[in-house]
XYZ file of C-alpha atoms in Angstrom:
787
model
C 73.766 -26.520 68.001
C 77.370 -25.926 68.665
C 80.310 -25.102 66.583
C 83.794 -24.760 67.528
C 86.582 -22.904 66.052
C 88.847 -25.636 64.995
C 92.494 -25.081 65.766
C 93.150 -28.636 64.473
C 96.751 -29.215 63.636
C 96.617 -31.096 60.397
C 99.923 -30.240 58.736
C 101.507 -33.170 56.951
C 105.088 -32.355 57.106
C 107.098 -34.704 54.758
C 103.913 -36.687 53.821
C 103.172 -35.209 50.358
C 100.446 -33.055 51.893
C 99.497 -29.555 50.772
C 101.043 -26.544 52.421
C 100.078 -23.586 50.378
C 103.051 -21.583 50.662
C 105.092 -18.671 51.826
C 104.679 -16.257 49.095
C 107.062 -13.342 49.042
C 108.514 -13.953 52.450
C 112.209 -13.438 52.892
C 114.143 -16.686 53.015
C 115.236 -15.879 56.582
C 111.576 -16.471 57.559
C 111.421 -20.041 56.285
C 109.272 -22.404 58.347
C 110.071 -25.768 59.890
C 110.097 -28.998 57.853
C 110.804 -27.200 54.615
C 107.204 -26.862 53.708
C 107.327 -23.144 52.920
C 110.764 -22.010 51.987
C 114.304 -23.171 51.548
C 117.318 -20.907 51.133
C 121.127 -20.906 51.413
C 123.859 -18.470 51.097
C 124.556 -19.935 47.731
C 121.065 -20.202 46.435
C 119.998 -16.765 47.666
C 116.366 -16.010 48.454
C 114.643 -19.019 46.931
C 111.110 -19.826 48.064
C 109.756 -23.406 47.604
C 106.028 -24.004 47.890
C 103.577 -26.892 47.521
C 100.431 -24.998 46.599
C 99.664 -27.440 43.883
C 100.497 -30.614 45.884
C 104.110 -30.832 44.837
C 107.286 -28.937 45.622
C 107.746 -25.904 43.319
C 109.442 -22.565 43.527
C 107.007 -19.777 44.222
C 107.859 -18.319 40.784
C 106.449 -21.406 39.086
C 103.076 -21.375 40.707
C 100.251 -19.645 38.771
C 98.241 -18.625 41.898
C 97.972 -15.205 43.743
C 99.044 -16.092 47.260
C 100.874 -14.419 50.099
C 102.181 -15.818 53.417
C 103.978 -14.811 56.491
C 106.034 -17.250 58.379
C 105.706 -17.903 62.129
C 109.186 -16.524 62.670
C 108.284 -13.227 60.987
C 104.921 -13.089 62.882
C 106.733 -13.525 66.246
C 109.486 -11.162 65.329
C 107.031 -8.436 64.390
C 105.028 -8.896 67.566
C 101.904 -10.049 65.823
C 99.242 -11.079 68.299
C 95.917 -11.614 66.348
C 94.930 -12.782 62.927
C 93.391 -9.439 61.950
C 96.910 -7.804 61.928
C 97.839 -9.904 58.889
C 95.685 -7.607 56.747
C 98.301 -4.933 57.163
C 100.754 -7.067 55.039
C 98.632 -8.480 52.222
C 97.167 -6.470 49.243
C 93.377 -6.139 48.816
C 92.553 -7.892 52.150
C 90.345 -6.625 54.961
C 90.268 -8.426 58.346
C 88.351 -6.847 61.225
C 86.800 -7.736 64.451
C 83.083 -7.664 63.827
C 80.893 -4.972 65.358
C 79.760 -5.574 68.916
C 82.101 -8.609 69.437
C 85.545 -9.479 70.579
C 86.205 -12.685 68.531
C 83.898 -12.762 65.484
C 85.734 -12.247 62.168
C 84.804 -10.028 59.218
C 86.878 -10.851 56.120
C 86.959 -9.460 52.556
C 89.368 -10.337 49.719
C 89.234 -8.291 46.529
C 85.942 -6.833 47.542
C 84.188 -10.153 48.230
C 83.188 -11.058 51.725
C 80.519 -10.992 54.419
C 80.290 -8.931 57.607
C 76.902 -10.226 58.930
C 77.620 -12.971 61.471
C 74.050 -14.364 61.992
C 73.185 -17.908 60.990
C 72.077 -18.297 57.451
C 74.802 -16.250 55.747
C 77.879 -18.026 54.326
C 81.365 -16.439 54.511
C 82.752 -15.140 51.255
C 86.282 -15.781 52.513
C 87.155 -19.219 53.800
C 89.097 -19.618 56.966
C 91.025 -22.857 57.497
C 92.944 -24.130 60.467
C 95.338 -26.837 59.341
C 93.209 -27.581 56.236
C 89.961 -27.744 58.189
C 87.258 -25.170 57.153
C 85.668 -23.107 59.852
C 81.965 -22.807 58.887
C 81.050 -19.794 61.135
C 82.850 -16.510 61.936
C 82.264 -16.705 65.731
C 85.491 -17.324 67.668
C 87.484 -16.894 64.439
C 89.678 -13.902 65.466
C 92.516 -16.347 66.069
C 95.356 -15.511 68.509
C 98.834 -16.027 67.057
C 100.971 -18.488 68.871
C 102.756 -21.750 67.819
C 102.156 -20.830 64.231
C 104.255 -22.067 61.315
C 102.700 -19.639 58.882
C 99.497 -17.870 57.752
C 98.694 -17.918 54.012
C 96.265 -15.802 51.981
C 94.937 -17.102 48.626
C 93.202 -14.473 46.572
C 90.407 -15.248 44.142
C 87.885 -18.212 43.997
C 89.129 -21.443 45.571
C 87.806 -24.970 45.623
C 89.525 -27.204 43.079
C 92.414 -28.198 45.325
C 90.896 -28.730 48.728
C 88.134 -28.202 51.236
C 85.097 -25.942 50.968
C 84.323 -23.861 47.974
C 85.022 -20.177 48.713
C 84.059 -17.423 46.295
C 86.494 -14.645 47.476
C 89.545 -16.457 48.683
C 90.999 -18.376 51.547
C 93.040 -17.727 54.681
C 95.035 -20.587 56.024
C 96.272 -20.769 59.630
C 98.983 -23.428 59.761
C 100.244 -24.531 63.218
C 103.767 -25.630 63.842
C 104.607 -29.353 63.646
C 106.079 -31.166 66.601
C 109.895 -31.087 66.646
C 111.973 -34.257 66.715
C 113.584 -33.555 70.066
C 112.220 -32.683 73.504
C 111.604 -28.978 73.632
C 110.001 -26.436 75.971
C 109.278 -22.869 74.992
C 107.996 -20.076 77.324
C 106.897 -16.675 75.830
C 105.726 -13.778 77.812
C 104.434 -10.314 76.898
C 103.879 -7.206 78.989
C 102.876 -3.807 77.885
C 100.404 -0.962 77.426
C 96.989 -1.252 79.134
C 98.387 -3.807 81.517
C 98.715 -6.350 78.803
C 100.177 -9.582 80.267
C 100.373 -12.743 78.137
C 102.052 -16.013 79.012
C 102.276 -19.000 76.494
C 103.974 -22.248 77.474
C 104.678 -24.992 74.837
C 106.173 -28.424 75.431
C 106.695 -31.511 73.276
C 108.738 -34.671 73.346
C 109.199 -37.851 71.252
C 107.843 -40.962 72.961
C 109.507 -43.326 70.498
C 111.084 -43.118 67.037
C 107.551 -42.793 65.450
C 105.467 -41.161 68.164
C 105.466 -37.547 69.463
C 103.277 -35.644 71.809
C 102.942 -31.918 72.441
C 100.718 -29.354 74.289
C 100.472 -25.551 74.690
C 98.633 -23.299 77.194
C 98.057 -19.670 76.851
C 96.847 -16.894 79.206
C 96.135 -13.719 77.309
C 94.970 -10.628 79.145
C 94.826 -6.877 78.677
C 93.005 -3.892 80.299
C 90.500 -1.968 78.300
C 91.258 0.811 75.940
C 88.304 2.634 77.412
C 85.542 2.414 79.925
C 81.798 1.763 80.140
C 80.661 4.807 81.969
C 77.210 3.291 82.768
C 78.169 -0.188 84.079
C 81.625 0.705 85.469
C 83.362 -1.991 83.440
C 86.245 -1.950 80.935
C 85.708 -1.505 77.203
C 87.944 -3.323 74.615
C 89.722 -5.467 77.192
C 90.866 -9.071 76.794
C 90.563 -12.020 79.109
C 91.288 -15.372 77.320
C 92.428 -18.857 78.225
C 93.425 -21.274 75.549
C 95.076 -24.704 75.151
C 96.123 -27.055 72.378
C 97.245 -30.627 72.313
C 98.766 -32.793 69.586
C 99.774 -36.419 69.043
C 101.840 -37.311 65.861
C 102.695 -40.815 64.549
C 105.053 -41.142 61.597
C 106.621 -44.365 60.517
C 107.501 -43.347 56.945
C 104.612 -44.156 54.677
C 102.017 -43.509 57.323
C 101.506 -40.165 59.062
C 98.683 -39.623 61.654
C 98.025 -36.459 63.498
C 95.383 -36.090 66.204
C 94.782 -32.689 67.705
C 92.489 -30.698 69.949
C 92.089 -27.198 71.119
C 90.055 -25.142 73.563
C 89.418 -21.347 73.960
C 87.439 -19.552 76.646
C 87.013 -15.746 76.238
C 85.627 -13.891 79.300
C 86.416 -10.345 77.989
C 83.847 -7.677 78.775
C 81.392 -6.771 76.094
C 82.882 -4.524 73.398
C 80.398 -1.622 72.997
C 80.312 1.211 70.443
C 80.903 4.880 70.355
C 78.016 7.128 69.382
C 78.805 9.459 66.449
C 75.876 11.734 66.899
C 74.069 13.129 70.060
C 70.940 11.255 71.197
C 68.022 12.488 69.144
C 65.555 11.940 71.916
C 67.510 12.790 75.142
C 70.242 14.938 73.631
C 72.968 12.719 75.171
C 76.317 14.344 73.985
C 79.044 12.508 71.991
C 81.837 11.274 74.284
C 85.337 12.662 73.854
C 87.091 9.212 73.970
C 86.121 6.911 71.183
C 86.876 3.851 73.388
C 84.421 4.983 76.068
C 80.720 4.082 75.885
C 77.468 4.572 77.851
C 75.968 1.186 76.862
C 73.690 -0.079 79.606
C 72.733 -3.571 78.360
C 73.742 -6.243 80.907
C 71.067 -8.941 80.839
C 73.622 -11.465 79.547
C 77.389 -11.670 79.967
C 79.887 -11.502 77.128
C 81.287 -15.035 76.887
C 82.761 -17.202 74.186
C 83.678 -20.859 74.488
C 85.058 -22.872 71.514
C 86.667 -26.278 71.200
C 87.351 -28.911 68.654
C 89.443 -31.736 67.302
C 90.895 -32.978 64.097
C 92.371 -36.178 62.706
C 94.747 -36.094 59.766
C 95.962 -39.293 58.110
C 98.232 -39.578 55.149
C 99.488 -42.770 53.534
C 102.122 -42.887 50.745
C 100.933 -45.786 48.506
C 103.897 -45.364 46.206
C 106.371 -42.767 44.988
C 103.622 -41.149 42.894
C 100.425 -41.754 44.886
C 99.436 -40.460 48.409
C 96.046 -40.883 50.093
C 94.972 -38.344 52.658
C 92.054 -37.952 55.068
C 91.105 -34.882 57.013
C 88.410 -35.183 59.699
C 87.234 -32.275 61.789
C 84.727 -31.453 64.482
C 84.070 -28.171 66.155
C 81.690 -26.475 68.550
C 81.293 -22.930 69.890
C 78.818 -21.102 71.973
C 78.766 -17.415 72.722
C 76.531 -14.873 74.448
C 76.808 -11.176 73.775
C 74.959 -8.026 74.906
C 75.022 -5.709 71.927
C 73.827 -2.251 72.796
C 73.203 -0.723 69.415
C 72.396 2.759 70.626
C 75.247 2.715 73.275
C 73.063 4.550 75.773
C 71.922 3.520 79.304
C 68.247 3.163 78.334
C 67.010 0.184 76.228
C 66.351 2.199 73.024
C 67.845 -0.455 70.642
C 69.438 -3.257 72.713
C 70.163 -6.655 71.368
C 71.300 -9.502 73.658
C 72.275 -12.504 71.505
C 73.107 -16.172 71.639
C 75.127 -17.996 68.979
C 75.610 -21.772 69.024
C 77.298 -23.575 66.253
C 78.654 -27.060 65.542
C 80.241 -28.699 62.455
C 81.545 -32.065 61.303
C 83.717 -32.294 58.169
C 85.367 -35.128 56.228
C 87.632 -34.772 53.366
C 89.383 -37.361 51.202
C 92.151 -36.724 48.724
C 94.215 -38.685 46.256
C 97.407 -36.987 45.268
C 99.290 -37.979 42.267
C 102.821 -36.757 41.224
C 104.381 -38.122 37.996
C 107.023 -36.958 35.649
C 104.773 -34.615 33.693
C 101.352 -35.016 35.266
C 100.552 -33.968 38.796
C 97.309 -33.233 40.644
C 94.672 -34.122 43.169
C 91.207 -35.750 43.214
C 89.076 -35.242 46.298
C 85.669 -35.400 48.076
C 84.390 -33.169 50.739
C 81.485 -33.371 53.190
C 80.214 -30.922 55.754
C 77.369 -31.180 58.166
C 76.884 -27.969 60.119
C 74.281 -26.355 62.422
C 74.087 -22.716 63.246
C 71.659 -21.253 65.854
C 71.174 -17.616 66.545
C 68.635 -16.074 69.021
C 68.349 -12.520 70.050
C 65.884 -10.028 71.518
C 65.581 -6.526 70.085
C 64.597 -4.319 73.043
C 62.751 -1.193 71.894
C 61.555 -0.207 75.333
C 61.668 3.604 74.870
C 59.645 3.162 71.626
C 57.125 1.104 73.457
C 56.790 3.632 76.287
C 56.308 6.445 73.711
C 53.552 4.375 71.876
C 51.830 3.813 75.208
C 51.809 7.629 75.938
C 50.387 8.267 72.519
C 47.742 5.618 72.800
C 47.232 4.196 76.331
C 44.710 1.693 75.026
C 47.583 -0.075 73.244
C 50.068 -0.987 76.042
C 53.351 -1.793 74.281
C 55.667 -0.963 77.270
C 58.666 -3.160 77.288
C 58.367 -3.686 73.513
C 60.644 -6.516 72.342
C 61.009 -8.126 68.885
C 62.597 -11.605 69.275
C 64.261 -13.604 66.413
C 65.317 -17.206 66.468
C 67.137 -18.650 63.484
C 68.138 -22.310 63.225
C 70.034 -23.191 60.059
C 71.356 -26.634 58.948
C 73.902 -26.884 56.108
C 74.658 -30.156 54.535
C 77.058 -29.957 51.582
C 79.112 -32.386 49.507
C 81.381 -31.971 46.618
C 83.873 -33.672 44.437
C 86.833 -31.821 43.028
C 89.960 -32.267 41.045
C 92.903 -30.234 39.624
C 95.683 -31.595 37.392
C 98.708 -29.914 35.756
C 100.410 -31.398 32.623
C 103.808 -30.157 31.435
C 103.315 -29.889 27.698
C 106.947 -28.960 27.365
C 109.753 -27.838 29.747
C 108.421 -24.184 29.273
C 104.634 -24.641 28.823
C 102.188 -26.206 31.239
C 98.392 -26.532 31.359
C 96.290 -26.878 34.479
C 92.676 -27.922 34.523
C 90.344 -28.291 37.494
C 86.717 -28.416 38.504
C 84.392 -28.805 41.402
C 80.855 -29.984 41.691
C 79.044 -28.701 44.835
C 75.710 -29.506 46.350
C 74.668 -27.227 49.201
C 71.452 -28.008 51.052
C 70.213 -25.276 53.328
C 67.392 -25.961 55.854
C 66.229 -22.976 57.855
C 63.752 -22.272 60.584
C 62.929 -18.645 61.383
C 60.757 -17.787 64.375
C 59.956 -14.231 65.184
C 57.674 -13.076 67.993
C 56.737 -9.751 69.525
C 56.863 -9.425 73.303
C 55.868 -6.776 75.841
C 56.851 -6.188 79.412
C 60.604 -6.867 78.897
C 63.049 -9.417 77.626
C 62.149 -12.958 76.818
C 62.794 -16.039 78.865
C 65.974 -16.702 76.790
C 67.510 -13.887 78.756
C 65.698 -14.559 82.061
C 63.158 -11.871 81.385
C 59.427 -11.846 82.079
C 58.318 -10.598 78.677
C 54.876 -11.664 77.385
C 54.580 -12.919 73.806
C 51.689 -11.213 72.080
C 52.293 -11.893 68.352
C 54.140 -14.358 66.110
C 55.223 -12.578 62.968
C 57.316 -15.431 61.420
C 57.170 -19.147 61.813
C 59.008 -20.347 58.769
C 60.514 -23.747 57.800
C 62.050 -24.030 54.402
C 64.760 -26.016 52.596
C 66.547 -25.814 49.216
C 69.411 -27.383 47.556
C 71.784 -25.298 45.443
C 74.161 -27.043 42.916
C 76.941 -25.633 40.804
C 79.970 -26.702 38.756
C 82.837 -24.392 39.094
C 85.819 -24.843 36.747
C 89.333 -23.600 36.875
C 92.018 -23.483 34.104
C 95.347 -21.984 33.695
C 98.339 -21.941 31.266
C 101.868 -21.140 32.310
C 104.792 -20.098 30.162
C 108.348 -19.979 31.564
C 110.806 -18.443 29.068
C 113.447 -19.409 31.506
C 113.660 -20.750 35.147
C 113.476 -17.300 36.594
C 110.278 -16.036 34.971
C 106.666 -17.356 34.802
C 103.888 -15.724 32.825
C 100.493 -17.179 33.509
C 96.860 -16.747 32.755
C 94.132 -18.191 35.003
C 90.367 -18.445 34.855
C 88.363 -19.533 37.817
C 84.701 -19.497 38.854
C 83.462 -19.184 42.391
C 80.134 -20.017 43.968
C 78.432 -19.237 47.241
C 75.117 -21.049 47.995
C 71.907 -19.324 48.708
C 69.616 -19.506 51.718
C 66.847 -17.770 53.684
C 67.125 -14.515 55.587
C 67.421 -15.429 59.218
C 65.770 -12.132 60.231
C 62.990 -12.299 57.588
C 59.378 -11.619 58.622
C 56.761 -13.692 56.794
C 53.916 -11.338 57.841
C 55.597 -8.589 55.736
C 55.671 -10.833 52.604
C 53.688 -9.451 49.615
C 51.711 -11.386 47.095
C 54.704 -12.202 44.903
C 53.045 -14.790 42.670
C 49.994 -12.570 42.055
C 47.344 -15.225 42.931
C 45.414 -12.920 45.264
C 46.677 -14.163 48.627
C 49.934 -14.487 50.627
C 50.777 -18.165 51.198
C 53.753 -20.221 51.929
C 55.108 -19.843 48.335
C 55.080 -16.052 48.719
C 56.798 -16.380 52.156
C 59.377 -18.754 50.718
C 60.345 -16.454 47.968
C 60.268 -13.404 50.222
C 62.828 -14.921 52.644
C 64.818 -16.748 49.979
C 67.996 -15.462 48.308
C 69.745 -17.144 45.478
C 73.428 -18.174 45.101
C 75.976 -15.613 43.955
C 78.911 -16.376 41.501
C 82.009 -14.709 40.375
C 84.027 -15.344 37.184
C 87.689 -14.270 37.671
C 90.293 -13.794 34.892
C 93.893 -13.195 36.057
C 97.160 -12.435 34.124
C 100.280 -12.646 36.135
C 104.006 -12.488 36.047
C 106.374 -13.877 38.661
C 110.115 -13.552 38.705
C 113.241 -14.307 40.806
C 115.997 -11.947 39.790
C 119.561 -10.988 40.721
C 120.516 -14.483 41.916
C 117.236 -14.786 43.704
C 117.933 -11.787 45.853
C 114.850 -10.118 44.354
C 111.390 -11.744 44.093
C 108.396 -10.057 42.519
C 104.879 -10.979 41.608
C 102.566 -8.719 39.457
C 98.954 -9.716 38.784
C 96.043 -8.019 37.027
C 92.530 -9.404 37.328
C 89.008 -8.894 36.084
C 86.057 -10.383 38.074
C 82.412 -10.531 36.967
C 80.400 -10.700 40.106
C 76.705 -11.711 39.587
C 73.641 -12.081 41.802
C 75.467 -10.403 44.693
C 73.776 -11.225 48.008
C 72.997 -7.954 49.841
C 71.845 -8.639 53.504
C 70.279 -5.791 55.429
C 67.872 -4.788 58.123
C 65.252 -2.036 58.058
C 62.808 -0.622 60.546
C 59.121 -1.505 60.017
C 55.957 0.260 61.169
C 53.409 -2.505 61.781
C 50.704 -0.169 63.245
C 50.788 2.589 60.712
C 51.287 5.136 63.410
C 54.476 6.653 61.850
C 56.825 4.951 64.353
C 58.876 1.877 63.509
C 58.075 -0.714 66.155
C 60.182 -3.657 64.816
C 62.748 -4.334 62.124
C 62.923 -7.023 59.478
C 65.867 -8.557 57.471
C 65.822 -7.997 53.773
C 68.318 -9.988 51.741
C 68.250 -9.854 47.949
C 70.350 -10.748 44.997
C 70.134 -7.076 44.124
C 73.304 -6.477 42.300
C 75.869 -7.317 39.665
C 79.307 -5.813 39.587
C 82.746 -5.681 38.044
C 85.806 -5.908 40.309
C 89.066 -5.198 38.541
C 92.455 -4.669 40.062
C 96.160 -4.945 40.218
C 98.519 -6.511 42.842
C 102.229 -5.985 43.080
C 104.275 -7.741 45.748
C 107.939 -8.129 46.245
C 110.863 -8.637 48.599
C 114.487 -7.834 48.124
C 117.725 -8.691 49.958
C 119.370 -5.256 49.608
C 122.609 -6.186 51.368
C 124.389 -8.716 53.494
C 127.599 -8.902 55.506
C 128.018 -5.198 55.402
C 128.238 -4.802 59.162
C 129.774 -8.009 60.079
C 129.195 -11.673 59.152
C 125.443 -12.385 58.982
C 124.293 -8.785 58.794
C 121.566 -8.121 56.288
C 119.013 -5.642 55.094
C 115.782 -6.759 53.357
C 112.841 -4.798 52.200
C 109.322 -5.952 51.231
C 106.280 -4.317 49.767
C 102.666 -5.116 48.763
C 100.442 -2.846 46.657
C 96.793 -3.516 45.781
C 94.454 -1.505 43.675
C 90.769 -2.224 43.213
C 88.180 -0.702 40.865
C 84.878 -2.170 42.238
C 81.698 -0.897 40.771
C 78.093 -2.021 40.785
C 76.623 -2.351 37.231
C 73.176 -2.913 38.656
C 71.727 -2.552 42.134
C 67.902 -2.810 42.531
C 66.514 -1.352 45.773
C 63.474 -2.282 47.653
C 61.329 -0.090 45.375
C 62.526 -1.667 42.178
C 64.802 1.174 41.207
C 68.349 0.724 39.852
C 70.536 2.806 42.288
C 73.904 1.431 41.217
C 75.350 4.882 40.895
C 74.402 5.651 44.601
C 75.970 2.361 46.026
C 79.550 1.442 46.851
C 81.327 -1.697 47.952
C 81.620 -2.141 51.661
C 84.947 -2.820 53.385
C 86.802 -2.371 50.091
C 89.368 0.404 49.882
C 90.527 1.292 46.419
C 94.138 1.280 47.460
C 96.042 -0.842 49.999
C 99.804 -0.449 50.457
C 102.385 -1.975 52.785
C 106.108 -1.316 52.871
C 108.562 -2.693 55.397
C 112.240 -3.357 56.150
C 114.263 -5.703 58.371
C 117.729 -4.619 59.307
C 119.838 -7.354 61.034
C 123.192 -6.637 62.687
C 125.282 -9.112 64.794
C 125.763 -8.065 68.337
C 126.712 -9.625 71.741
C 126.792 -13.244 70.442
C 123.468 -12.822 68.723
C 121.478 -10.804 66.190
C 119.657 -7.522 66.628
C 116.791 -7.002 64.193
C 115.143 -3.612 63.625
C 111.899 -3.938 61.825
C 109.494 -1.344 60.576
C 106.520 -1.206 58.296
C 103.849 1.274 57.176
C 100.411 0.070 56.149
C 98.137 2.414 54.237
C 94.418 2.056 53.220
C 92.374 4.582 51.200
C 88.734 5.630 51.946
C 86.386 2.810 52.758
C 82.594 2.536 53.393
C 81.093 0.355 56.048
C 77.977 -0.378 54.030
C 76.741 -0.107 50.407
C 75.042 3.187 51.268
C 77.754 5.773 52.169
C 77.506 7.577 55.498
C 79.735 10.629 56.216
C 79.869 9.848 59.918
C 80.609 6.118 59.745
C 82.830 5.724 56.691
C 86.552 5.839 57.234
C 88.825 8.281 55.396
C 92.235 6.933 54.255
C 94.803 6.374 56.924
C 98.245 4.872 57.567
C 99.503 2.811 60.484
C 103.219 2.571 61.510
C 104.748 -0.304 63.389
C 108.234 -0.727 64.854
C 109.995 -3.615 66.542
C 113.521 -4.193 67.996
C 114.384 -7.813 68.628
C 117.500 -9.567 70.012
C 118.078 -13.287 69.393
C 121.101 -15.196 70.649
C 123.195 -17.161 68.195
C 122.205 -20.521 69.700
C 118.484 -19.647 69.345
C 118.022 -20.237 73.082
C 116.190 -16.917 73.876
C 114.987 -13.664 72.339
C 113.666 -10.417 73.688
C 111.856 -7.730 71.719
C 110.179 -4.277 72.059
C 107.203 -3.592 69.818
C 105.262 -0.433 69.112
C 102.026 -0.762 67.221
C 100.112 2.197 65.666
C 103.062 4.420 66.610
C 101.190 7.698 65.738
C 98.046 6.618 67.663
C 95.685 6.839 64.728
C 91.962 6.480 65.447
C 90.189 4.589 62.661
C 86.752 2.960 62.375
C 86.554 -0.758 61.598
C 82.834 -1.405 61.845
C 79.495 0.147 63.011
C 75.761 0.253 63.061
C 73.409 2.679 61.369
C 69.685 2.990 61.833
C 69.317 6.574 60.756
C 68.217 8.562 57.704
C 69.496 11.956 56.613
C 73.016 13.255 56.675
C 72.528 16.367 58.736
C 73.410 18.569 55.804
C 70.899 18.044 53.023
C 68.331 16.518 55.380
C 67.992 16.319 59.139
C 69.107 13.107 60.813
C 66.215 10.969 61.908
C 66.002 7.598 63.546
C 64.682 4.635 61.530
C 64.476 2.383 64.630
C 64.392 3.379 68.282
C 64.108 7.013 69.379
C 67.727 8.039 69.906
C 69.069 7.337 66.450
C 71.690 4.429 66.317
C 74.876 5.639 64.585
C 77.663 3.949 66.423
C 81.217 2.965 65.516
C 83.908 0.537 66.652
C 87.526 1.353 66.344
C 90.858 -0.319 65.704
C 93.500 -0.614 68.419
C 95.214 2.597 69.683
C 98.994 2.859 70.082
C 100.428 -0.061 72.134
C 103.948 -0.640 73.336
C 104.956 -4.040 74.708
C 108.006 -6.195 75.520
C 108.076 -9.887 74.533
C 110.559 -12.462 75.832
C 110.932 -16.037 74.850
C 113.126 -18.832 76.328
C 113.682 -22.115 74.484
C 115.240 -25.259 76.026
């Protein structure tokens, strides 16, 4: 039971491989090997992409995609994957609650924020074409990156794993043709001190090797006042290695990576005083009183990948992508963020995966496309205690004959996923102006789950070196089911001339079902009405069905003013059915009026419509106005979403759609930026700035006035000097210039809003209503030397 977060380097530069491209990135940000963009003084701001397995201008591709080149990421001082959400419409990327490296991702309102085994991601994350099956260790650090791409809407007919909401592709830089060493350092606020060293060299005309090492560290934004440790700090070691062989028709890339994160546990900030002890709310949102320390916060992830491509002929290329990953993490999540064990959850995550993909790529005069097969064998193990010690103590005081001191509800979930699929996507040019694309995917997802839940007294279980005594087994479930689905895609493209493309696309997305990893079989009702509760009832109680989305998109892309202006406008309608709604609720097993455990309840409770508009663009406003090579470019991205539940059935069978909202889905996202470059001192000085705005957003489907985040804006600035020979650069970066405080995730085990009804606790005595925040203002200097 191990997974690792695969940083496999599988880019096939020059081998006919896919490199879903650099949408709407200024040509100055073009990546190596010509996979993303090509430009010249004569051609202007032309963007070449290979999203459909062949070189095309971005204007010609009927897909909603955005990308940011590695050069632009470095120039803007981007450090982590979650920062990309500031530049892309209708995208949410956040560090998951109570973790340092687990990723929460939503695209166009579709995603998943629950990281436990048994729930599939709604947004696929790929590292060099290898799908990462679990969100642990997926908040990737940005270094040696060629580009990061975001594809919006259902994916699956062109490559990899089927994803219902969209895909994010992390593409690492290919090895250069000459010996090269690069050293990059960063120093700044909160004692941030990063060092990244990269080296590569050709061994022969066809063989190259390379390696990178990274030390990433930062002091905490706040303090743990109970344990005397830092809160929101960073302590990471990472390494990558690559071997490439290329003799013309045959390209082979073998890569491996390793990450070790020893950062302190990231604990939450209470939004309300303690309901039992009256503990006041702290002034600094980055401070905490969390007292859980029975296990250290630790993440270890590693993996490898093998990418092989062989050009059989001018029209046919065969490709193989093999990946293996493991990760293991332990984390002390103090839900209530107080010293006592009122609602404390130490957890263990262990994941491993093996994937294999084969592709046949064809490119003819009028017909182009891909046929492929994909296989994934993955295991995900989650174990955690839920310490309700204060509740147990209270129950003992109320009834000394029932000794529940040290009350602890343990959950172990072990989920095996075995999936295979075949897929294909072909485009035929009916005329020089009209083309038709048709694709499809058949997926078979087999989910096998074991859920073991036990009640302990006298402390933590032996998983966390405790002396707790098991007194009751509330779940011992083993179940398996296979979910099958065919998901088609079709699009038609009309190009009145070479600078305009009008397209219409239909695609269907699918996410397999499963079994609630926190489900409690002893709470299952008699669902089949046969007079008893047996395995069939338990199976249906824990089971949730697949969800699907049908997406219709109408778009227009254009390159205007001699390619100095690129725009993309898309409107979409999505029909989202059988929406999987995971959740946890407190449960009173003794009928004494006090919840003494909790259970997971996941249902296909909802259907919804998600409609929206996206408008992206970049423009080269001027050049050579302040000396040869001077330039001013601007870019923007606007996203609007109208996401509403049509039906939402609650636990009592009532339709409460009008009382529910989409989580992590702001109605409006907006980004605007500029890059002013002026030659100076035998180099170029770039001044970059951008503002990113998000409207109000809710953390969960049930709104909460404390936890939900009002609309806000973040402003970032950078000033970077690069010498003309590209030997070195130095930059100063300011992030969140106005030091905005904003909530990115949280926990809620309370009822009542404090206005219409008093706030009460639904699990534990203190009332868990805690929040986690995005980064405060940071200023840092980066320097890079290349030789």
